[in-house]
Structure formats: structure tokens, C-alpha cells
Short mmCIF file of C-alpha atoms in Angstrom, two decimals:
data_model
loop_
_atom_site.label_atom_id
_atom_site.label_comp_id
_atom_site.label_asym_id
_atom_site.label_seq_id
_atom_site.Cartn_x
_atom_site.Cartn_y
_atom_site.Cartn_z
CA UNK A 28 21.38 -2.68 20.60
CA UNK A 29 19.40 -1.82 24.04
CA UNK A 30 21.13 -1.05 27.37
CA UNK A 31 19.15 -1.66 30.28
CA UNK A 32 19.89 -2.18 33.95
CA UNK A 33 20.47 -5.99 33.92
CA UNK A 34 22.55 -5.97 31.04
CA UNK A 35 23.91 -4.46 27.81
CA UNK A 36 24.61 -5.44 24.33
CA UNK A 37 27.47 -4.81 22.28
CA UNK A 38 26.78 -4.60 18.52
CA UNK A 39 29.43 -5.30 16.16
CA UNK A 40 28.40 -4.53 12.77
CA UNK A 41 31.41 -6.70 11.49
CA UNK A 42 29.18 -9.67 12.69
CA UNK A 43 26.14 -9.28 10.64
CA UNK A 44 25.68 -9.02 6.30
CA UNK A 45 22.58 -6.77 7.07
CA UNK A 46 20.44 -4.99 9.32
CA UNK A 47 16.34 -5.01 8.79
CA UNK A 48 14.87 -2.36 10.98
CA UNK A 49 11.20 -2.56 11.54
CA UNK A 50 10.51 0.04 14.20
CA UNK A 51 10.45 3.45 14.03
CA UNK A 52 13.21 3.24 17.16
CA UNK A 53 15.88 2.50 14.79
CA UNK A 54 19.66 2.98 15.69
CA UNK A 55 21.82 6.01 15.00
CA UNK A 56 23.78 5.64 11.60
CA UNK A 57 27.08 6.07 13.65
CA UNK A 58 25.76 2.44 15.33
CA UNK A 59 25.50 0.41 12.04
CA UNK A 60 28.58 1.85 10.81
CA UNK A 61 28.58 0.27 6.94
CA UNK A 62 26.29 -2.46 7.36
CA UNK A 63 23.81 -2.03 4.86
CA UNK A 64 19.98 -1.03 6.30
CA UNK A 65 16.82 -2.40 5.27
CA UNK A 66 14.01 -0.41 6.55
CA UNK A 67 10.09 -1.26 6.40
CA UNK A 68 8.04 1.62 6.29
CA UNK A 69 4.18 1.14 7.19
CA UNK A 70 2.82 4.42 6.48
CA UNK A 71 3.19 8.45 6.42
CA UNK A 72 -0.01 8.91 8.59
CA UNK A 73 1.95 10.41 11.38
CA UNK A 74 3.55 13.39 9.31
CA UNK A 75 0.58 13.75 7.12
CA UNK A 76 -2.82 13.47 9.35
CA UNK A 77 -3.58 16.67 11.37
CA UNK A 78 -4.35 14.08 13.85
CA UNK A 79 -0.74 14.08 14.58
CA UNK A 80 0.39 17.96 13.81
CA UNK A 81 3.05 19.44 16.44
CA UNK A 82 2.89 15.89 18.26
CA UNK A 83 5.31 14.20 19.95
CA UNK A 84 4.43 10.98 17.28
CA UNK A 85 5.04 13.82 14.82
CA UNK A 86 8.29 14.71 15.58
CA UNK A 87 9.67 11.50 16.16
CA UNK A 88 8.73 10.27 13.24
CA UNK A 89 10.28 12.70 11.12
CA UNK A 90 13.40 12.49 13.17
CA UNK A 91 13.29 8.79 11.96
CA UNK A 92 12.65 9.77 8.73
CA UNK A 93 15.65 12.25 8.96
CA UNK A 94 17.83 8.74 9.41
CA UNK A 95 17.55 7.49 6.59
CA UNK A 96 20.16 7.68 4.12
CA UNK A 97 18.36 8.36 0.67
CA UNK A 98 21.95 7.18 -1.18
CA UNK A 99 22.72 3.98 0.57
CA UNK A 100 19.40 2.62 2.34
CA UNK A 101 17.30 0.43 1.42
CA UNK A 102 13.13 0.61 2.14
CA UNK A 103 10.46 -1.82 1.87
CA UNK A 104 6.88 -0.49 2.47
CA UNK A 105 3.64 -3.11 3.09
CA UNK A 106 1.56 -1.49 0.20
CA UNK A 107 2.12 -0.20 -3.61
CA UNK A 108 0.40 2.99 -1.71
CA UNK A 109 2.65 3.49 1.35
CA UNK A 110 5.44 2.94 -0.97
CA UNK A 111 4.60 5.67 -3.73
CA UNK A 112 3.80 7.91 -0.85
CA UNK A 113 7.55 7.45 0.52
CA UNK A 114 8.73 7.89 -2.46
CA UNK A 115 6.67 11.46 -3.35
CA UNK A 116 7.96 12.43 0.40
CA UNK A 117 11.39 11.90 -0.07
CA UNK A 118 12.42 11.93 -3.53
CA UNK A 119 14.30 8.55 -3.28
CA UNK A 120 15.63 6.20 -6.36
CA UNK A 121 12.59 3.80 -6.76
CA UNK A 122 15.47 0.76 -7.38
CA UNK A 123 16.20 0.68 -3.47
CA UNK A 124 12.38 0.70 -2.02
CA UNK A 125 10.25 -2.17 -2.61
CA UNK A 126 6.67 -2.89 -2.11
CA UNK A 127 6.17 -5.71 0.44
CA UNK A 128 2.72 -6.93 1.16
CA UNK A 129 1.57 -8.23 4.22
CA UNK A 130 -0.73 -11.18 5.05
CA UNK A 131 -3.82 -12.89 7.38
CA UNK A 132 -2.47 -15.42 10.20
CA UNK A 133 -3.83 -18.56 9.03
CA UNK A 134 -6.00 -19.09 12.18
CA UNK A 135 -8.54 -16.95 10.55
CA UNK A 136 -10.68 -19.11 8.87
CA UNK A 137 -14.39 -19.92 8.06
CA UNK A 138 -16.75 -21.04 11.29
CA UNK A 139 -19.09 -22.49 10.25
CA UNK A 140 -20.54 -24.20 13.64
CA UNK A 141 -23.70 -22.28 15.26
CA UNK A 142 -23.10 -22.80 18.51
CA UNK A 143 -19.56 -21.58 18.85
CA UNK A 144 -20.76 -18.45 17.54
CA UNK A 145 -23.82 -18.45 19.45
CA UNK A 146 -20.58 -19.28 22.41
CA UNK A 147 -18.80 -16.07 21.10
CA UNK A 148 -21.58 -13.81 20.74
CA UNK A 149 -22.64 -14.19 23.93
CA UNK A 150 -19.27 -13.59 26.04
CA UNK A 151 -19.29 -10.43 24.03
CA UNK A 152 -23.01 -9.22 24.63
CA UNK A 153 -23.78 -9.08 21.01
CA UNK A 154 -27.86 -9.03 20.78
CA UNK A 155 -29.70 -11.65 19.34
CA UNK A 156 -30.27 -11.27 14.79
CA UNK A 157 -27.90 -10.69 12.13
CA UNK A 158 -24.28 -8.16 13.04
CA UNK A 159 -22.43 -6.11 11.32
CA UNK A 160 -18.93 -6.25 12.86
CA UNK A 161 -16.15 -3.49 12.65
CA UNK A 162 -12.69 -3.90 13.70
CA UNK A 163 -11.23 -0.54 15.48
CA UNK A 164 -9.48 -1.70 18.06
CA UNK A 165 -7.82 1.53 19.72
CA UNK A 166 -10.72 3.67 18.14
CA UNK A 167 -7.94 5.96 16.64
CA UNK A 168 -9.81 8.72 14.48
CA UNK A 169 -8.68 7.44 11.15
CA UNK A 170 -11.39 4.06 11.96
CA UNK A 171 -14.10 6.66 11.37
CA UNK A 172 -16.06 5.17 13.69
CA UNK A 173 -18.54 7.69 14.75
CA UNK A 174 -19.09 8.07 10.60
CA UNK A 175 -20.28 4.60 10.74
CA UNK A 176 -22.12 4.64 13.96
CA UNK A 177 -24.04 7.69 12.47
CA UNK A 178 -24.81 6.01 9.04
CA UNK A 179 -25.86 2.66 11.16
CA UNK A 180 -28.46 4.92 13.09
CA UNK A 181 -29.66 6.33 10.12
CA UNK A 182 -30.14 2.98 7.83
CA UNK A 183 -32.10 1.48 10.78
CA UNK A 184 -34.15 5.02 11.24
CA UNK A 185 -34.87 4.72 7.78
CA UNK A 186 -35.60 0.82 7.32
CA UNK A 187 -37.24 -0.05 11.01
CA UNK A 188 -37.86 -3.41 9.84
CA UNK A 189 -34.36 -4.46 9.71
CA UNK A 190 -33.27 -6.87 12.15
CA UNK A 191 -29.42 -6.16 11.91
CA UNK A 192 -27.12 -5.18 15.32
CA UNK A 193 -23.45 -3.00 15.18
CA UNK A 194 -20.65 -5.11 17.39
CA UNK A 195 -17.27 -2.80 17.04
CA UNK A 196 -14.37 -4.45 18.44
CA UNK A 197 -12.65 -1.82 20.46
CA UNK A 198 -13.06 -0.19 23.98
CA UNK A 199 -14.32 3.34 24.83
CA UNK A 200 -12.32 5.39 26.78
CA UNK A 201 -10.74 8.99 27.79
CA UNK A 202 -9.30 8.99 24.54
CA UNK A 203 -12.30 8.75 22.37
CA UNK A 204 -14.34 11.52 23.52
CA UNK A 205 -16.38 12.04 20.02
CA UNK A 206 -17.89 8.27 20.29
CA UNK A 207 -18.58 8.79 24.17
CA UNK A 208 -20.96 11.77 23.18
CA UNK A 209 -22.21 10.40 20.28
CA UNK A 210 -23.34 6.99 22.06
CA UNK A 211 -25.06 9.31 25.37
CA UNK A 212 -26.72 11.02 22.13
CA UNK A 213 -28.29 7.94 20.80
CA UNK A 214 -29.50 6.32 23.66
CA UNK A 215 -32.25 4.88 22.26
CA UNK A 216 -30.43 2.60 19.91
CA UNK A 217 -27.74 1.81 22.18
CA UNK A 218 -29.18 -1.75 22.72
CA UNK A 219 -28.01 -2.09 18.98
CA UNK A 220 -24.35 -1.41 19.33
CA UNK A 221 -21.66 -3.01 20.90
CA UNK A 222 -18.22 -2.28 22.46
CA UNK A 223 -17.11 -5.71 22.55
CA UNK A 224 -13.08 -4.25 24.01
CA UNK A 225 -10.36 -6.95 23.38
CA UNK A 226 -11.06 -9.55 21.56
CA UNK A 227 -8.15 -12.29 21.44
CA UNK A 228 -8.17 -13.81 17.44
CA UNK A 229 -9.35 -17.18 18.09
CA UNK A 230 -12.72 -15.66 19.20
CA UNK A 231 -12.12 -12.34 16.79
CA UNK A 232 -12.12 -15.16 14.02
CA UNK A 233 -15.68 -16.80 15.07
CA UNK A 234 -17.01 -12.82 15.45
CA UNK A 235 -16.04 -12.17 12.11
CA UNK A 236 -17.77 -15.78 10.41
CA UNK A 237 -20.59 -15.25 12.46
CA UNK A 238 -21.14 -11.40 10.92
CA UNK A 239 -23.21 -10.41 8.21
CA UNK A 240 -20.61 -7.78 6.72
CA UNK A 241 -17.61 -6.39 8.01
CA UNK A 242 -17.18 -3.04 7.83
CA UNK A 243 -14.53 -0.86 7.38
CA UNK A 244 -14.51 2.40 6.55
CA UNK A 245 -11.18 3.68 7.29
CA UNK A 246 -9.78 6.86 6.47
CA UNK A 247 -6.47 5.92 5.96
CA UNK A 248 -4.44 2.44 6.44
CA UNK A 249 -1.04 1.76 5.40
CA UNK A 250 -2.17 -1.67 4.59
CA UNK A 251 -5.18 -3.38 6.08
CA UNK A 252 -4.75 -6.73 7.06
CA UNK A 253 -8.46 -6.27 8.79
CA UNK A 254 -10.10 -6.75 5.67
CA UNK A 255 -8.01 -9.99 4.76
CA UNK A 256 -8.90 -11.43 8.35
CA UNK A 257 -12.40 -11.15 7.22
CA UNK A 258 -12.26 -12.62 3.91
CA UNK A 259 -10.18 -15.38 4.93
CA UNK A 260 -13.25 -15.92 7.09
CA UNK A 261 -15.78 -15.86 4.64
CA UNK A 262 -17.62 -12.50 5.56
CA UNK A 263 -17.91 -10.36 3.05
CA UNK A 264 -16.44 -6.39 3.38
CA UNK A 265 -17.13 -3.32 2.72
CA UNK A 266 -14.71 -0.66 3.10
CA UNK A 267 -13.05 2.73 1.72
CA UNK A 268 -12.14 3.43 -1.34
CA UNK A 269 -9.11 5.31 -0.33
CA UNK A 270 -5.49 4.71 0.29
CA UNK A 271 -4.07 1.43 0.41
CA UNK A 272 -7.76 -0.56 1.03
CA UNK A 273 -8.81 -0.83 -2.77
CA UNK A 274 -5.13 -2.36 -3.91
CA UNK A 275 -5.72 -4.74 -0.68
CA UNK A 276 -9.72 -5.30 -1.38
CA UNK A 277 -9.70 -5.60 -5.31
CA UNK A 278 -12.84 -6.50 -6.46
CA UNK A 279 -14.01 -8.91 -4.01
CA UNK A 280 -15.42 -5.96 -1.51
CA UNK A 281 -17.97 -3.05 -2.01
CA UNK A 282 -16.04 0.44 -1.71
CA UNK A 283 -17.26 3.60 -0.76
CA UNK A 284 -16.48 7.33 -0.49
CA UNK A 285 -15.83 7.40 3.58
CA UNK A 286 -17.00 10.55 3.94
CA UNK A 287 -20.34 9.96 2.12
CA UNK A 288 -23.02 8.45 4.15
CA UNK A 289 -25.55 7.38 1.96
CA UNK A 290 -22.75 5.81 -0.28
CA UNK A 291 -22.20 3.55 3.18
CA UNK A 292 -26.04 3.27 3.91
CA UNK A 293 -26.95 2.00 0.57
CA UNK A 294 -24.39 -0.66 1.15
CA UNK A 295 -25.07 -1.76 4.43
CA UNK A 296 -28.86 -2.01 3.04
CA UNK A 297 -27.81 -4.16 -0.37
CA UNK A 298 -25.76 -6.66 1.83
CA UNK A 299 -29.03 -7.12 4.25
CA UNK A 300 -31.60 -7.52 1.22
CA UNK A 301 -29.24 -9.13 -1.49
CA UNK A 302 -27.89 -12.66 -0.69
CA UNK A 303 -26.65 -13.41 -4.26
CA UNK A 304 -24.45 -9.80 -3.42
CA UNK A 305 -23.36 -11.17 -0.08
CA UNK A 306 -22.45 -15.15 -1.94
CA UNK A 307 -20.80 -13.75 -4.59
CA UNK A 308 -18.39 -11.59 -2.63
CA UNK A 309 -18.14 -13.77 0.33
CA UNK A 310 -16.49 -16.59 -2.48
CA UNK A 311 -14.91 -13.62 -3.87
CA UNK A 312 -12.99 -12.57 -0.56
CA UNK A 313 -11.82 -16.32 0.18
CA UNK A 314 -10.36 -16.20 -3.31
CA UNK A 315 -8.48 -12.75 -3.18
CA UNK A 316 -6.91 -13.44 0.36
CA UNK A 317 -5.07 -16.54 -0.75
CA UNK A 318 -2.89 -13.75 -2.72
CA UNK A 319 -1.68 -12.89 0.38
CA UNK A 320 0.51 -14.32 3.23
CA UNK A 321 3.35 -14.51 5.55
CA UNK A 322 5.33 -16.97 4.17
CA UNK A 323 5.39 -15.05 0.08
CA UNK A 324 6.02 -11.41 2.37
CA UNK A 325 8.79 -13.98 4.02
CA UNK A 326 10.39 -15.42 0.82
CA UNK A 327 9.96 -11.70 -1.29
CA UNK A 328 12.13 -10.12 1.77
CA UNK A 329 14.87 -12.79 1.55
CA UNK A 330 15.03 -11.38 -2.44
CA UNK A 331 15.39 -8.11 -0.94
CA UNK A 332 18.23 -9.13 1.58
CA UNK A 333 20.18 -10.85 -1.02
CA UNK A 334 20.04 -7.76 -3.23
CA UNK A 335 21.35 -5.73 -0.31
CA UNK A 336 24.37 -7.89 0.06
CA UNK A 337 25.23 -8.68 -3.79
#
């Protein structure tokens, strides 16, 4: 369905039973003609953050919103959460949108071996001592990042004697402003976080079995595969108690407000001084990510597909 210079495709509907559409670029109605339209919805966070108010993200979002036909489409969102959300927004019949859970890639596993992450922490400047290891990635505003940076400075304010570093996996830039002034604020801790930028997931997967705790206190995810990655790893979590992140976490993670400090600094502190706490949720994570995977989100979207065409 793309034209570009080198070549263009014709789509005949008449050759296809179905269309899945998993991008917010989805085609025009008039395209698909009756071919009936599965559509996977991953959250609402661009027409509900003020992040995103009188956007450009904003706008076409709602214009793909706008597509869908409430009567005749069919909707399958990656949490229980996105999907009540969707249907709150939009008033649709809960028999034609499904909830479809996501999974881990399998190459995130438990490292055991010291000197690949001794290998890993070093091509990534993390300090010598125990980590705690956050994955934000583009930084965006709902990773709360400067909430935990602040809350990190605090605990270690607080408890000098704690040995324990901050590596977040993301890059600074133009586009995180807040964190920029933040960090030039703290400069004497700054030997105590890390900016690792990309990390690619075989090395991501030795960062996160090499971490103390991973921590994620989101303000908002659509899903969260994050926190599987880290339990499949072994490393036990802690992260918010909002949105999709508790159905994802269960009860193998600590949760906290995301918005309340101490909450997040009494946390960080039990995982450092209780190693039963850290054991028992460590086995705990292993256990709750086999609930999830690729192949089960694989085999409960063929269900979907053949209840679109029968």
C-alpha cells in the first residue's frame, strides 16, 4: 500500500481474508474496501498526556482514531488497561476489541558470569559497586526520570554509606532539557550516574543481570515489556503502580506511587539492605514472565483472525 519513486503497489482487497494494521499510518477505509480490519492499539497517551496537547502526534492520532469504524472493526490492545481505556474513549461493543498481551524476546535471560558483566559495565562507564539500572531509552517525560534521579540523590544524601551507582540507559540531548539542568545541578554526584545511550539487547541483557534493581517508575506505559526484560533476567523491579505496570508486574515487583518520593526511596533502600526481599522477588519475576511471550500473543491473534473471517 506505499508508492514511492522506484515503484508502487497495487492492493486488491479481493486478494486477502483480512487486514491487521499495526501502525498508526493505517490506510484510508476507501483502500480496504470490505476487507475486514484488525487494528492493535498500544495506548491513548498521545490524546490524553498534556505532553502531547495541540501536537502534531496529537492530531494525527486522533485522525487515526477518526478511521476506525466502531460498527465493523475489529481492535486488539497489548494490555487489559489500554484496552478498557479504548473502550471508555470510544464507546465501542467490547465483543470486537480484545486484550492482547505482549512478551520478552527470549535472548533476555539470566547472566550469571562476572566477567562479562564486569565486560559490559565497563564499555558503558558504569562505576565500580552495586547499580541500579533504568531503562528510558528516548528519555520521553512519561520515564520520570528526573523523579528518580532526584529520589536517587536523596537516598544516598540520606544513607552516605551506601555503595550503590544509577546507570539509565538512554542519551541526553536537546530534547531533554529538565535532566540536562538537573545533572549541571548535581554535580557532585554525577560520578554516580550514568547515561549509558544505546545499548543493543545482547549487552542490555548482561546490564540488567548484573543490576541490583531495575527501576521503573513510569508514568504511564501502554504495556511494559521493560519490566519483563528484567525479570526474565533475574533482577528484581520496582516500578509504578499506575496504568498498565501492576497487571504486567503482579506481585513479583515492589510498586510505588510515582509521584511520591519517599515511597521510591524507601524501596530503593529495602532492596540494598534486604537480600531475602531481593531473592524472593528475583524467583518471583522469573516465574511471572514465563506468562508472557511471543509465540501465546502469536497463537491468541490467529483466534482473533479466524473470528474476523467466520
Amino acid at each position: 500500500m506505499h508508492n514511492n519513486s522506484r515503484r508502487a503497489y497495487t492492493f486488491n482487497p479481493a486478494n486477502y481474508d483480512l487486514i491487521h494494521i499495526t501502525s498508526i499510518r493505517s490506510p484510508q477505509k476507501e483502500l480496504t474496501g470490505t476487507l475486514p480490519r484488525l487494528m492493535t492499539i498500544y495506548d491513548l497517551f498521545q490524546i490524553q498526556s498534556d505532553q502531547y496537547k495541540n501536537t502534531s502526534r496529537e492530531s494525527f492520532f486522533q485522525k487515526f482514531l477518526n478511521n476506525i469504524d466502531l460498527q465493523k472493526d475489529w481492535i486488539t490492545c497489548i494490555s487489559e488497561y489500554t484496552r478498557q481505556e479504548f473502550l471508555e474513549y470510544t464507546g465501542m461493543s467490547t465483543d470486537r476489541v480484545f486484550t492482547n498481551l505482549q512478551g520478552a524476546n527470549e535472548q533476555f535471560y539470566p547472566v550469571s558470569d562476572t566477567e562479562t558483566i564486569q565486560l559490559a559495565r565497563q564499555r558503558y562507564f558504569i562505576p565500580n559497586g552495586d547499580y541500579f539500572l533504568c531503562v528510558a531509552s528516548y528519555l520521553d517525560p512519561r520515564k520520570n526520570v528526573p523523579f528518580l534521579i532526584q529520589n536517587f540523590i536523596k537516598l544516598i544524601t540520606e544513607q552516605p554509606n551506601l555503595d550503590i551507582n544509577l546507570a539509565i540507559i538512554g542519551s541526553l540531548s536537546y530534547k531533554s532539557p529538565e535532566i540536562i539542568t538537573l545533572m549541571e545541578e548535581i554535580k557532585a554526584y554525577k560520578n554516580r550516574i550514568v547515561f549509558t545511550g544505546f545499548v543493543p539487547d545482547q549487552d542490555l541483557c548482561v546490564l540488567y543481570s548484573g543490576a541490583k534493581a531495575f527501576i521503573f517508575p513510569s508514568l504511564g506505559e501502554g504495556f511494559g515489556i521493560p519490566v519483563l526484560e528484567a525479570m526474565q533476567c533475574g533482577t528484581p523491579v520496582i516500578t509504578s503502580n499506575v496504568t498498565s505496570l501492576p497487571e504486567i508486574a503482579g506481585d513479583a515487583a515492589i510498586l510505588i506511587n510515582p509521584r511520591d518520593g519517599d515511597e521510591l526511596c524507601q524501596a530503593m533502600l529495602n532492596f540494598l539492605t534486604d537480600e531475602d526481599l531481593r531473592d524472593r522477588l528475583k524467583q518471583k519475576g522469573i516465574e511471572r514472565a514465563k506468562q508472557f511471550s511471543w509465540s501465546k500473543c502469536a497463537r491468541e491473534t490467529v483466534e482473533i483472525y479466524q473470528k474476523m473471517v467466520n
